[in-house]
């Protein structure tokens, strides 16, 4: 038997439910007023509020001067390459070496020609060196010959002097005998014998004088040869050297026909490398695409035909650079500067390939009818950790383009308006 009453026990048992309270319903006027206020706020928001329709686009940062497609000037085989994807190159830097040589049953044709030309060059160089080495001996021989002739010339002078005296003596004797023969003291035969000796001595003198003059002429000729020897040697060496230079020129031209070097036309970054070592290419085939370093940068965005209708010059754009996540480095503004009104596939093929190759996010479906939007960034840099980081060509970009801004009620009633217009067109047989 319990010490407490049943009412007390029941109360203790239900105590966990808490004390009882009397609930009074809200006033109908209060509920109605709140509902009307909420409806007025929604209506006011629908009338005054606006909504901007945006389209998402992807693109790439490119120089305003455009991409440079480096092509091969001739058909051949890529023998070596000096760059890889993403390399920064200077103007004039070597990119590729293309072998143009053709092969025959005897091997490489141009190589055989070059070998023969190098042999000719070696022979000419040997002739030049031999001509220089022999020049000193030849000059010394001319000088020795002149010295001997000079001695002969002096001896002939002495001999002529002796003969002159002998002629004078023979002449005097002949004159004496002639006077004696006229006087009858001397026989005529003695006079004739002396006269013969005189004439013979006179003839010998004339021969010595003639030889003397000839020797003088030979000495003069040797003097001219010695005086002009160095000049003639230089002419001979220059002639041989000209032949060597001609052969070298032919070798250079043959080497140019054998292989060509492809160099960077501008400083920039290599991308879209299409060929590799050992690959045969045709004349004019694109080798790689070069992103120029010089010039201002712009953002090239690509959208399909569903979004191109409302994009115009001056349209604001919100940019997000893939290299700098917007969650950490923020969003950046830009302005549409140019819109292509024809699909990019209608551009020249090489420009189309270079542009699409630079944009890796462009899908195959978009390539069938993609339009290019040229956007000028508000700032040519991104603030990263308090420091400006300049934009670089080739950076991938995500963007939101504002298409149109309209009141909310227009968006709400547009389906009804278009439905009414469609029904009207159908009812009138397609006529307004």
mmCIF file of N, CA and C in Angstrom, residues 19-105:
data_model
loop_
_atom_site.group_PDB
_atom_site.id
_atom_site.type_symbol
_atom_site.label_atom_id
_atom_site.label_comp_id
_atom_site.label_asym_id
_atom_site.label_seq_id
_atom_site.Cartn_x
_atom_site.Cartn_y
_atom_site.Cartn_z
ATOM 1 N N UNK A 19 5.195 21.358 -17.911
ATOM 2 C CA UNK A 19 3.921 21.943 -17.477
ATOM 3 C C UNK A 19 2.980 22.169 -18.667
ATOM 4 N N UNK A 20 1.769 22.143 -18.442
ATOM 5 C CA UNK A 20 0.759 22.384 -19.478
ATOM 6 C C UNK A 20 0.632 23.875 -19.761
ATOM 7 N N UNK A 21 0.536 24.255 -21.082
ATOM 8 C CA UNK A 21 0.373 25.629 -21.493
ATOM 9 C C UNK A 21 -0.823 25.751 -22.420
ATOM 10 N N UNK A 22 -1.437 26.867 -22.392
ATOM 11 C CA UNK A 22 -2.600 27.140 -23.237
ATOM 12 C C UNK A 22 -2.141 27.876 -24.498
ATOM 13 N N UNK A 23 -2.267 27.273 -25.703
ATOM 14 C CA UNK A 23 -1.833 27.863 -26.985
ATOM 15 C C UNK A 23 -2.965 28.670 -27.572
ATOM 16 N N UNK A 24 -2.631 29.941 -27.901
ATOM 17 C CA UNK A 24 -3.620 30.808 -28.526
ATOM 18 C C UNK A 24 -3.259 31.004 -30.002
ATOM 19 N N UNK A 25 -4.125 30.814 -30.985
ATOM 20 C CA UNK A 25 -3.832 31.003 -32.421
ATOM 21 C C UNK A 25 -3.530 32.465 -32.751
ATOM 22 N N UNK A 26 -2.694 32.646 -33.884
ATOM 23 C CA UNK A 26 -2.372 34.001 -34.334
ATOM 24 C C UNK A 26 -3.619 34.698 -34.815
ATOM 25 N N UNK A 27 -3.522 36.000 -34.770
ATOM 26 C CA UNK A 27 -4.647 36.807 -35.245
ATOM 27 C C UNK A 27 -4.761 36.707 -36.751
ATOM 28 N N UNK A 28 -5.974 36.582 -37.239
ATOM 29 C CA UNK A 28 -6.195 36.494 -38.695
ATOM 30 C C UNK A 28 -5.710 37.765 -39.374
ATOM 31 N N UNK A 29 -5.836 38.909 -38.773
ATOM 32 C CA UNK A 29 -5.388 40.165 -39.373
ATOM 33 C C UNK A 29 -3.851 40.195 -39.519
ATOM 34 N N UNK A 30 -3.192 39.633 -38.460
ATOM 35 C CA UNK A 30 -1.730 39.614 -38.525
ATOM 36 C C UNK A 30 -1.235 38.731 -39.654
ATOM 37 N N UNK A 31 -1.862 37.557 -39.799
ATOM 38 C CA UNK A 31 -1.463 36.648 -40.885
ATOM 39 C C UNK A 31 -1.761 37.274 -42.228
ATOM 40 N N UNK A 32 -2.902 37.865 -42.383
ATOM 41 C CA UNK A 32 -3.272 38.487 -43.653
ATOM 42 C C UNK A 32 -2.335 39.642 -43.978
ATOM 43 N N UNK A 33 -1.997 40.443 -42.957
ATOM 44 C CA UNK A 33 -1.087 41.577 -43.204
ATOM 45 C C UNK A 33 0.287 41.116 -43.640
ATOM 46 N N UNK A 34 0.791 40.053 -42.959
ATOM 47 C CA UNK A 34 2.101 39.524 -43.343
ATOM 48 C C UNK A 34 2.115 38.971 -44.748
ATOM 49 N N UNK A 35 1.032 38.279 -45.110
ATOM 50 C CA UNK A 35 0.954 37.706 -46.462
ATOM 51 C C UNK A 35 0.924 38.806 -47.508
ATOM 52 N N UNK A 36 0.131 39.846 -47.275
ATOM 53 C CA UNK A 36 0.059 40.966 -48.230
ATOM 54 C C UNK A 36 1.410 41.654 -48.356
ATOM 55 N N UNK A 37 2.089 41.840 -47.213
ATOM 56 C CA UNK A 37 3.415 42.482 -47.264
ATOM 57 C C UNK A 37 4.407 41.646 -48.066
ATOM 58 N N UNK A 38 4.353 40.316 -47.851
ATOM 59 C CA UNK A 38 5.255 39.433 -48.597
ATOM 60 C C UNK A 38 4.953 39.481 -50.093
ATOM 61 N N UNK A 39 3.664 39.484 -50.459
ATOM 62 C CA UNK A 39 3.281 39.562 -51.862
ATOM 63 C C UNK A 39 3.711 40.890 -52.470
ATOM 64 N N UNK A 40 3.562 41.977 -51.722
ATOM 65 C CA UNK A 40 4.002 43.279 -52.227
ATOM 66 C C UNK A 40 5.525 43.304 -52.433
ATOM 67 N N UNK A 41 6.270 42.691 -51.505
ATOM 68 C CA UNK A 41 7.730 42.649 -51.646
ATOM 69 C C UNK A 41 8.137 41.846 -52.877
ATOM 70 N N UNK A 42 7.445 40.708 -53.081
ATOM 71 C CA UNK A 42 7.754 39.890 -54.262
ATOM 72 C C UNK A 42 7.423 40.642 -55.537
ATOM 73 N N UNK A 43 6.264 41.326 -55.543
ATOM 74 C CA UNK A 43 5.874 42.084 -56.728
ATOM 75 C C UNK A 43 6.847 43.230 -56.986
ATOM 76 N N UNK A 44 7.241 43.926 -55.907
ATOM 77 C CA UNK A 44 8.197 45.021 -56.053
ATOM 78 C C UNK A 44 9.541 44.517 -56.563
ATOM 79 N N UNK A 45 9.976 43.357 -56.051
ATOM 80 C CA UNK A 45 11.243 42.779 -56.501
ATOM 81 C C UNK A 45 11.164 42.360 -57.963
ATOM 82 N N UNK A 46 9.978 41.811 -58.355
ATOM 83 C CA UNK A 46 9.805 41.398 -59.743
ATOM 84 C C UNK A 46 9.805 42.583 -60.693
ATOM 85 N N UNK A 47 9.273 43.739 -60.213
ATOM 86 C CA UNK A 47 9.208 44.919 -61.074
ATOM 87 C C UNK A 47 10.534 45.661 -61.136
ATOM 88 N N UNK A 48 11.175 45.804 -59.989
ATOM 89 C CA UNK A 48 12.409 46.582 -59.928
ATOM 90 C C UNK A 48 13.670 45.742 -60.086
ATOM 91 N N UNK A 49 13.589 44.469 -59.733
ATOM 92 C CA UNK A 49 14.769 43.615 -59.823
ATOM 93 C C UNK A 49 15.128 43.275 -61.264
ATOM 94 N N UNK A 50 16.399 43.047 -61.518
ATOM 95 C CA UNK A 50 16.887 42.701 -62.859
ATOM 96 C C UNK A 50 17.702 41.412 -62.785
ATOM 97 N N UNK A 51 17.838 40.806 -63.951
ATOM 98 C CA UNK A 51 18.621 39.573 -64.065
ATOM 99 C C UNK A 51 19.464 39.652 -65.334
ATOM 100 N N UNK A 52 20.726 39.362 -65.204
ATOM 101 C CA UNK A 52 21.640 39.399 -66.350
ATOM 102 C C UNK A 52 21.929 37.984 -66.796
ATOM 103 N N UNK A 53 21.594 37.711 -68.035
ATOM 104 C CA UNK A 53 21.875 36.385 -68.583
ATOM 105 C C UNK A 53 23.340 36.338 -69.034
ATOM 106 N N UNK A 54 24.029 35.327 -68.637
ATOM 107 C CA UNK A 54 25.452 35.185 -68.951
ATOM 108 C C UNK A 54 25.692 33.875 -69.693
ATOM 109 N N UNK A 55 26.758 33.897 -70.461
ATOM 110 C CA UNK A 55 27.169 32.695 -71.158
ATOM 111 C C UNK A 55 28.608 32.386 -70.770
ATOM 112 N N UNK A 56 28.877 31.126 -70.545
ATOM 113 C CA UNK A 56 30.231 30.707 -70.178
ATOM 114 C C UNK A 56 31.051 30.470 -71.442
ATOM 115 N N UNK A 57 32.291 30.923 -71.417
ATOM 116 C CA UNK A 57 33.180 30.754 -72.565
ATOM 117 C C UNK A 57 34.568 30.411 -72.067
ATOM 118 N N UNK A 58 35.301 29.722 -72.874
ATOM 119 C CA UNK A 58 36.699 29.398 -72.580
ATOM 120 C C UNK A 58 37.566 30.013 -73.663
ATOM 121 N N UNK A 59 38.811 30.259 -73.324
ATOM 122 C CA UNK A 59 39.687 30.887 -74.300
ATOM 123 C C UNK A 59 41.132 30.829 -73.864
ATOM 124 N N UNK A 60 41.911 31.727 -74.452
ATOM 125 C CA UNK A 60 43.342 31.728 -74.219
ATOM 126 C C UNK A 60 43.864 33.152 -74.377
ATOM 127 N N UNK A 61 44.901 33.480 -73.622
ATOM 128 C CA UNK A 61 45.555 34.783 -73.735
ATOM 129 C C UNK A 61 46.525 34.730 -74.913
ATOM 130 N N UNK A 62 46.344 35.649 -75.853
ATOM 131 C CA UNK A 62 47.178 35.688 -77.046
ATOM 132 C C UNK A 62 47.631 37.114 -77.316
ATOM 133 N N UNK A 63 48.761 37.289 -77.993
ATOM 134 C CA UNK A 63 49.189 38.642 -78.366
ATOM 135 C C UNK A 63 48.266 39.221 -79.424
ATOM 136 N N UNK A 64 48.150 40.537 -79.424
ATOM 137 C CA UNK A 64 47.280 41.189 -80.400
ATOM 138 C C UNK A 64 47.802 41.032 -81.821
ATOM 139 N N UNK A 65 49.111 40.780 -81.947
ATOM 140 C CA UNK A 65 49.682 40.577 -83.280
ATOM 141 C C UNK A 65 49.328 39.218 -83.861
ATOM 142 N N UNK A 66 48.770 38.330 -83.043
ATOM 143 C CA UNK A 66 48.371 37.015 -83.537
ATOM 144 C C UNK A 66 49.461 35.982 -83.374
ATOM 145 N N UNK A 67 49.117 34.770 -83.730
ATOM 146 C CA UNK A 67 50.053 33.650 -83.658
ATOM 147 C C UNK A 67 50.912 33.599 -84.908
ATOM 148 N N UNK A 68 52.092 33.058 -84.767
ATOM 149 C CA UNK A 68 53.001 32.876 -85.902
ATOM 150 C C UNK A 68 53.138 31.387 -86.167
ATOM 151 N N UNK A 69 52.704 30.973 -87.354
ATOM 152 C CA UNK A 69 52.851 29.573 -87.745
ATOM 153 C C UNK A 69 54.147 29.426 -88.535
ATOM 154 N N UNK A 70 55.097 28.681 -88.005
ATOM 155 C CA UNK A 70 56.388 28.461 -88.650
ATOM 156 C C UNK A 70 56.251 27.255 -89.570
ATOM 157 N N UNK A 71 56.536 27.460 -90.867
ATOM 158 C CA UNK A 71 56.379 26.406 -91.864
ATOM 159 C C UNK A 71 57.718 26.093 -92.526
ATOM 160 N N UNK A 72 57.776 24.945 -93.176
ATOM 161 C CA UNK A 72 58.984 24.528 -93.887
ATOM 162 C C UNK A 72 58.999 25.142 -95.283
ATOM 163 N N UNK A 73 60.170 25.642 -95.695
ATOM 164 C CA UNK A 73 60.290 26.258 -97.007
ATOM 165 C C UNK A 73 60.426 25.227 -98.124
ATOM 166 N N UNK A 74 60.744 23.999 -97.793
ATOM 167 C CA UNK A 74 60.937 22.970 -98.813
ATOM 168 C C UNK A 74 60.596 21.610 -98.213
ATOM 169 N N UNK A 75 60.377 20.646 -99.105
ATOM 170 C CA UNK A 75 60.082 19.282 -98.667
ATOM 171 C C UNK A 75 61.374 18.586 -98.246
ATOM 172 N N UNK A 76 61.278 17.714 -97.266
ATOM 173 C CA UNK A 76 62.466 16.991 -96.809
ATOM 174 C C UNK A 76 62.150 16.160 -95.581
ATOM 175 N N UNK A 77 63.219 15.802 -94.876
ATOM 176 C CA UNK A 77 63.110 14.982 -93.664
ATOM 177 C C UNK A 77 63.699 15.773 -92.503
ATOM 178 N N UNK A 78 62.992 15.828 -91.391
ATOM 179 C CA UNK A 78 63.469 16.538 -90.203
ATOM 180 C C UNK A 78 64.642 15.751 -89.614
ATOM 181 N N UNK A 79 65.827 16.349 -89.671
ATOM 182 C CA UNK A 79 67.025 15.661 -89.174
ATOM 183 C C UNK A 79 67.329 15.979 -87.718
ATOM 184 N N UNK A 80 66.919 17.157 -87.237
ATOM 185 C CA UNK A 80 67.138 17.496 -85.826
ATOM 186 C C UNK A 80 66.188 18.605 -85.421
ATOM 187 N N UNK A 81 65.920 18.660 -84.131
ATOM 188 C CA UNK A 81 65.078 19.716 -83.573
ATOM 189 C C UNK A 81 65.752 20.283 -82.337
ATOM 190 N N UNK A 82 65.578 21.580 -82.111
ATOM 191 C CA UNK A 82 66.254 22.248 -80.997
ATOM 192 C C UNK A 82 65.282 22.762 -79.948
ATOM 193 N N UNK A 83 63.983 22.511 -80.103
ATOM 194 C CA UNK A 83 63.000 23.044 -79.157
ATOM 195 C C UNK A 83 62.015 21.957 -78.750
ATOM 196 N N UNK A 84 61.366 22.214 -77.625
ATOM 197 C CA UNK A 84 60.290 21.363 -77.137
ATOM 198 C C UNK A 84 59.068 22.226 -76.839
ATOM 199 N N UNK A 85 57.982 21.574 -76.560
ATOM 200 C CA UNK A 85 56.742 22.286 -76.263
ATOM 201 C C UNK A 85 56.922 23.206 -75.057
ATOM 202 N N UNK A 86 56.559 24.492 -75.264
ATOM 203 C CA UNK A 86 56.617 25.465 -74.173
ATOM 204 C C UNK A 86 57.951 26.150 -73.992
ATOM 205 N N UNK A 87 58.934 25.874 -74.855
ATOM 206 C CA UNK A 87 60.244 26.531 -74.731
ATOM 207 C C UNK A 87 60.132 28.003 -75.114
ATOM 208 N N UNK A 88 60.886 28.852 -74.401
ATOM 209 C CA UNK A 88 60.980 30.273 -74.744
ATOM 210 C C UNK A 88 62.211 30.448 -75.633
ATOM 211 N N UNK A 89 62.018 31.005 -76.808
ATOM 212 C CA UNK A 89 63.102 31.155 -77.780
ATOM 213 C C UNK A 89 63.292 32.629 -78.119
ATOM 214 N N UNK A 90 64.504 32.963 -78.497
ATOM 215 C CA UNK A 90 64.825 34.310 -78.938
ATOM 216 C C UNK A 90 64.673 34.403 -80.460
ATOM 217 N N UNK A 91 64.624 35.618 -80.948
ATOM 218 C CA UNK A 91 64.526 35.826 -82.389
ATOM 219 C C UNK A 91 65.781 35.287 -83.070
ATOM 220 N N UNK A 92 65.598 34.493 -84.109
ATOM 221 C CA UNK A 92 66.720 33.903 -84.819
ATOM 222 C C UNK A 92 67.218 32.594 -84.242
ATOM 223 N N UNK A 93 66.605 32.130 -83.168
ATOM 224 C CA UNK A 93 67.036 30.863 -82.564
ATOM 225 C C UNK A 93 66.710 29.692 -83.490
ATOM 226 N N UNK A 94 67.596 28.694 -83.503
ATOM 227 C CA UNK A 94 67.409 27.518 -84.344
ATOM 228 C C UNK A 94 66.252 26.679 -83.825
ATOM 229 N N UNK A 95 65.337 26.319 -84.730
ATOM 230 C CA UNK A 95 64.195 25.488 -84.369
ATOM 231 C C UNK A 95 64.339 24.074 -84.926
ATOM 232 N N UNK A 96 64.566 23.979 -86.255
ATOM 233 C CA UNK A 96 64.660 22.677 -86.919
ATOM 234 C C UNK A 96 65.787 22.713 -87.941
ATOM 235 N N UNK A 97 66.307 21.538 -88.249
ATOM 236 C CA UNK A 97 67.187 21.326 -89.401
ATOM 237 C C UNK A 97 66.514 20.272 -90.273
ATOM 238 N N UNK A 98 66.270 20.640 -91.545
ATOM 239 C CA UNK A 98 65.542 19.767 -92.465
ATOM 240 C C UNK A 98 66.494 19.314 -93.568
ATOM 241 N N UNK A 99 66.622 18.010 -93.727
ATOM 242 C CA UNK A 99 67.506 17.407 -94.734
ATOM 243 C C UNK A 99 66.751 17.306 -96.047
ATOM 244 N N UNK A 100 67.343 17.922 -97.112
ATOM 245 C CA UNK A 100 66.702 17.931 -98.421
ATOM 246 C C UNK A 100 67.369 16.975 -99.396
ATOM 247 N N UNK A 101 68.415 16.267 -98.975
ATOM 248 C CA UNK A 101 69.200 15.423 -99.885
ATOM 249 C C UNK A 101 68.354 14.261 -100.400
ATOM 250 N N UNK A 102 68.639 13.900 -101.684
ATOM 251 C CA UNK A 102 67.979 12.746 -102.300
ATOM 252 C C UNK A 102 68.978 11.607 -102.426
ATOM 253 N N UNK A 103 68.491 10.387 -102.412
ATOM 254 C CA UNK A 103 69.344 9.200 -102.459
ATOM 255 C C UNK A 103 69.250 8.526 -103.808
ATOM 256 N N UNK A 104 70.388 8.000 -104.271
ATOM 257 C CA UNK A 104 70.448 7.215 -105.504
ATOM 258 C C UNK A 104 71.130 5.893 -105.191
ATOM 259 N N UNK A 105 71.429 5.117 -106.231
ATOM 260 C CA UNK A 105 72.073 3.820 -106.010
ATOM 261 C C UNK A 105 73.473 3.965 -105.425
#
